Coordinates of C-alpha atoms in Angstrom, one line a residue:
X1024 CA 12.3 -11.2 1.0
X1025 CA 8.4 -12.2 0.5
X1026 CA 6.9 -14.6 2.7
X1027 CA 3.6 -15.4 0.9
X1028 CA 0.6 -17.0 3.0
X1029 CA -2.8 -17.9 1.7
X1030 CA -5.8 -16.4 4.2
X1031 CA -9.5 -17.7 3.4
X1032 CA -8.8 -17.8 -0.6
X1033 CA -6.7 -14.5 -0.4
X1034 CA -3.0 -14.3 -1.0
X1035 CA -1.4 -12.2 1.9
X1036 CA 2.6 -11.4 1.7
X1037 CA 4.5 -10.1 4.2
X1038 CA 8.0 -8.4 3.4
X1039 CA 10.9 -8.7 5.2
X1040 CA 13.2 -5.6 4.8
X1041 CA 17.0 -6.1 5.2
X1042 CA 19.6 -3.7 5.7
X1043 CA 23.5 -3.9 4.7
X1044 CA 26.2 -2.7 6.5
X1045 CA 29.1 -1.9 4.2
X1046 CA 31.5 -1.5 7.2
X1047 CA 31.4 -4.9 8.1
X1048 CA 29.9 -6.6 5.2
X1049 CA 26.6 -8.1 7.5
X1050 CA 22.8 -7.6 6.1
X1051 CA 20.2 -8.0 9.1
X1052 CA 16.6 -7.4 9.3
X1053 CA 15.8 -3.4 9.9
X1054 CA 13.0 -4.7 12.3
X1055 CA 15.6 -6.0 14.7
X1056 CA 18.0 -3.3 14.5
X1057 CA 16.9 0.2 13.4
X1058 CA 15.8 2.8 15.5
X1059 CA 12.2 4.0 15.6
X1060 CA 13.6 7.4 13.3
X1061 CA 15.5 5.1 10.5
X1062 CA 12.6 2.7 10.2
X1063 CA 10.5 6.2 9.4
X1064 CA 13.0 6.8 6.9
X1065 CA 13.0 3.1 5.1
X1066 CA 9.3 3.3 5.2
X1067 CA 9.3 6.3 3.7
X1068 CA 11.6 5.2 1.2
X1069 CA 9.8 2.3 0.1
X1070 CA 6.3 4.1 -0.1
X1071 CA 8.0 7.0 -2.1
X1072 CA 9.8 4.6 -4.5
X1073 CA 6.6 2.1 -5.1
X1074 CA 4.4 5.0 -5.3
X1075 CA 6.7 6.7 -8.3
X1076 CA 6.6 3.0 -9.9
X1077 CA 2.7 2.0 -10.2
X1078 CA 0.9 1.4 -13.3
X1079 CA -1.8 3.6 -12.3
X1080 CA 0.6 6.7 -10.3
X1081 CA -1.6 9.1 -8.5
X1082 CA -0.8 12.9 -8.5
X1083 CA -1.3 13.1 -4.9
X1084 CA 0.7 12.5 -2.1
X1085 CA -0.3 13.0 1.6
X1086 CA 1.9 12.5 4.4
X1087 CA 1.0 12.6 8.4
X1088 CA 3.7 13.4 10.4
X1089 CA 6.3 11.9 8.2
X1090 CA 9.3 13.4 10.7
X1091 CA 8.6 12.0 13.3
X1092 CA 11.4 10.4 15.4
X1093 CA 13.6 12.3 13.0
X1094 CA 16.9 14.2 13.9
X1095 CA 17.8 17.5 12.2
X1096 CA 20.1 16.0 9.8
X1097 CA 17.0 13.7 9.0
X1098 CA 14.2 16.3 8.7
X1099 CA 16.8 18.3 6.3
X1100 CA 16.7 15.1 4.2
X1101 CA 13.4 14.7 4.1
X1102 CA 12.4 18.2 2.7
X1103 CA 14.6 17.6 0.1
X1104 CA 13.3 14.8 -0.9
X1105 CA 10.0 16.2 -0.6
X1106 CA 10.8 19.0 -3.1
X1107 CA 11.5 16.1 -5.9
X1108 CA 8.7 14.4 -4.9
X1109 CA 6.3 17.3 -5.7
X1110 CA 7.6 17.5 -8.9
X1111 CA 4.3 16.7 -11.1
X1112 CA 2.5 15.6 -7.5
X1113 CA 0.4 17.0 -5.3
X1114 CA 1.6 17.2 -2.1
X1115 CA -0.4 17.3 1.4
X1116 CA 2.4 17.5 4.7
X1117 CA 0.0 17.2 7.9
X1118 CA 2.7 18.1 10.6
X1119 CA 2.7 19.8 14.7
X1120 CA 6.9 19.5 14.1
X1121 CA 8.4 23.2 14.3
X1122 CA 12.0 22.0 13.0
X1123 CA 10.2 20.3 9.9
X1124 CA 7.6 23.5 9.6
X1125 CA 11.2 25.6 9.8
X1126 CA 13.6 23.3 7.4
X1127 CA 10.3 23.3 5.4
X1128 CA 10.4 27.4 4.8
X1129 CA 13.9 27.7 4.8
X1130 CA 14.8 24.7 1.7
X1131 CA 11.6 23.5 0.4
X1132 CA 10.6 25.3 -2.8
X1133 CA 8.5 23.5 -5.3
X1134 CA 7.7 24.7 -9.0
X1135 CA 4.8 27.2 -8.3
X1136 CA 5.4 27.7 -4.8
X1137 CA 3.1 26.2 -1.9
X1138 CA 0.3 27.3 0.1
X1139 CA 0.8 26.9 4.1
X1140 CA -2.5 26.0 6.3
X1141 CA -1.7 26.6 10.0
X1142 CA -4.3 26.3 12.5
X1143 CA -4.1 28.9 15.1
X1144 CA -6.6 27.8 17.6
X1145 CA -10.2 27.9 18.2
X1146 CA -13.3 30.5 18.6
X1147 CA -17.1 29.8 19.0
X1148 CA -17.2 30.4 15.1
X1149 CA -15.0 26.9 14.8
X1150 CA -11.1 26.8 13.9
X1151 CA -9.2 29.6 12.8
X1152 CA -7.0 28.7 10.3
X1153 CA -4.4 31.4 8.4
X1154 CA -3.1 31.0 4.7
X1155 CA -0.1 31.6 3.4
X1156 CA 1.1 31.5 0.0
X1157 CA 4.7 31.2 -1.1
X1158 CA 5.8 31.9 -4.7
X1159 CA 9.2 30.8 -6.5

């Protein structure tokens, strides 16, 4: 649902995102009732799924810490559905999450491989950062 508002000449909407349970046949706001890890996962959804429909589709994706509150299951997920969402993108993950930086070496293998930044600390020469490459 849309609930559209006019501020100062400038049309503002604000969505309201429902859920359905199939169980027992109720819908109710995810705001209300999902925890902080599945509304992650809706709004990752939804940004995913808009961003694949615009007019004007970049080639780029970046993502900050998109596991967080995330259970294992979850993370697993996600790195699938980060291998079909590379598919003709550019993708940026920004992460500190070892099981997502784990499930990400062990399934996550895009057309052309992927090239890993991890910062390793710093030195009076500034941050020390190592490359690695991985090839299909």
């Amino acid at each position: 649902d849309i609930d559209q508002r006019n501020v100062k000449g400038v049309q503002k909407n604000t969505y309201n995102i429902k859920a359905f349970n199939n169980k027992d046949g109720k819908e109710t706001l995810i705001s209300t009732r999902f925890s902080t890890g599945q509304m992650n996962c809706a709004a990752l959804s939804i940004f995913l799924s808009l961003s694949s429909m615009l007019e004007r589709r970049t080639k780029f994706v970046i993502l900050d810490d998109p596991s967080q509150s995330l259970d294992i299951e979850h993370k697993k997920s996600l790195v699938q559905v980060l291998g079909d969402v590379s598919s003709g993108n550019q993708l940026i993950i920004a992460t500190q999450d070892s099981e997502l930086d784990e499930e990400i070496d062990k399934g996550f293998m895009p057309k052309g491989g992927y090239t890993t930044l991890r910062f390793m600390g710093w030195s009076k020469e500034g941050p020390s950062i190592k490359t690695s490459m991985k090839q299909k």
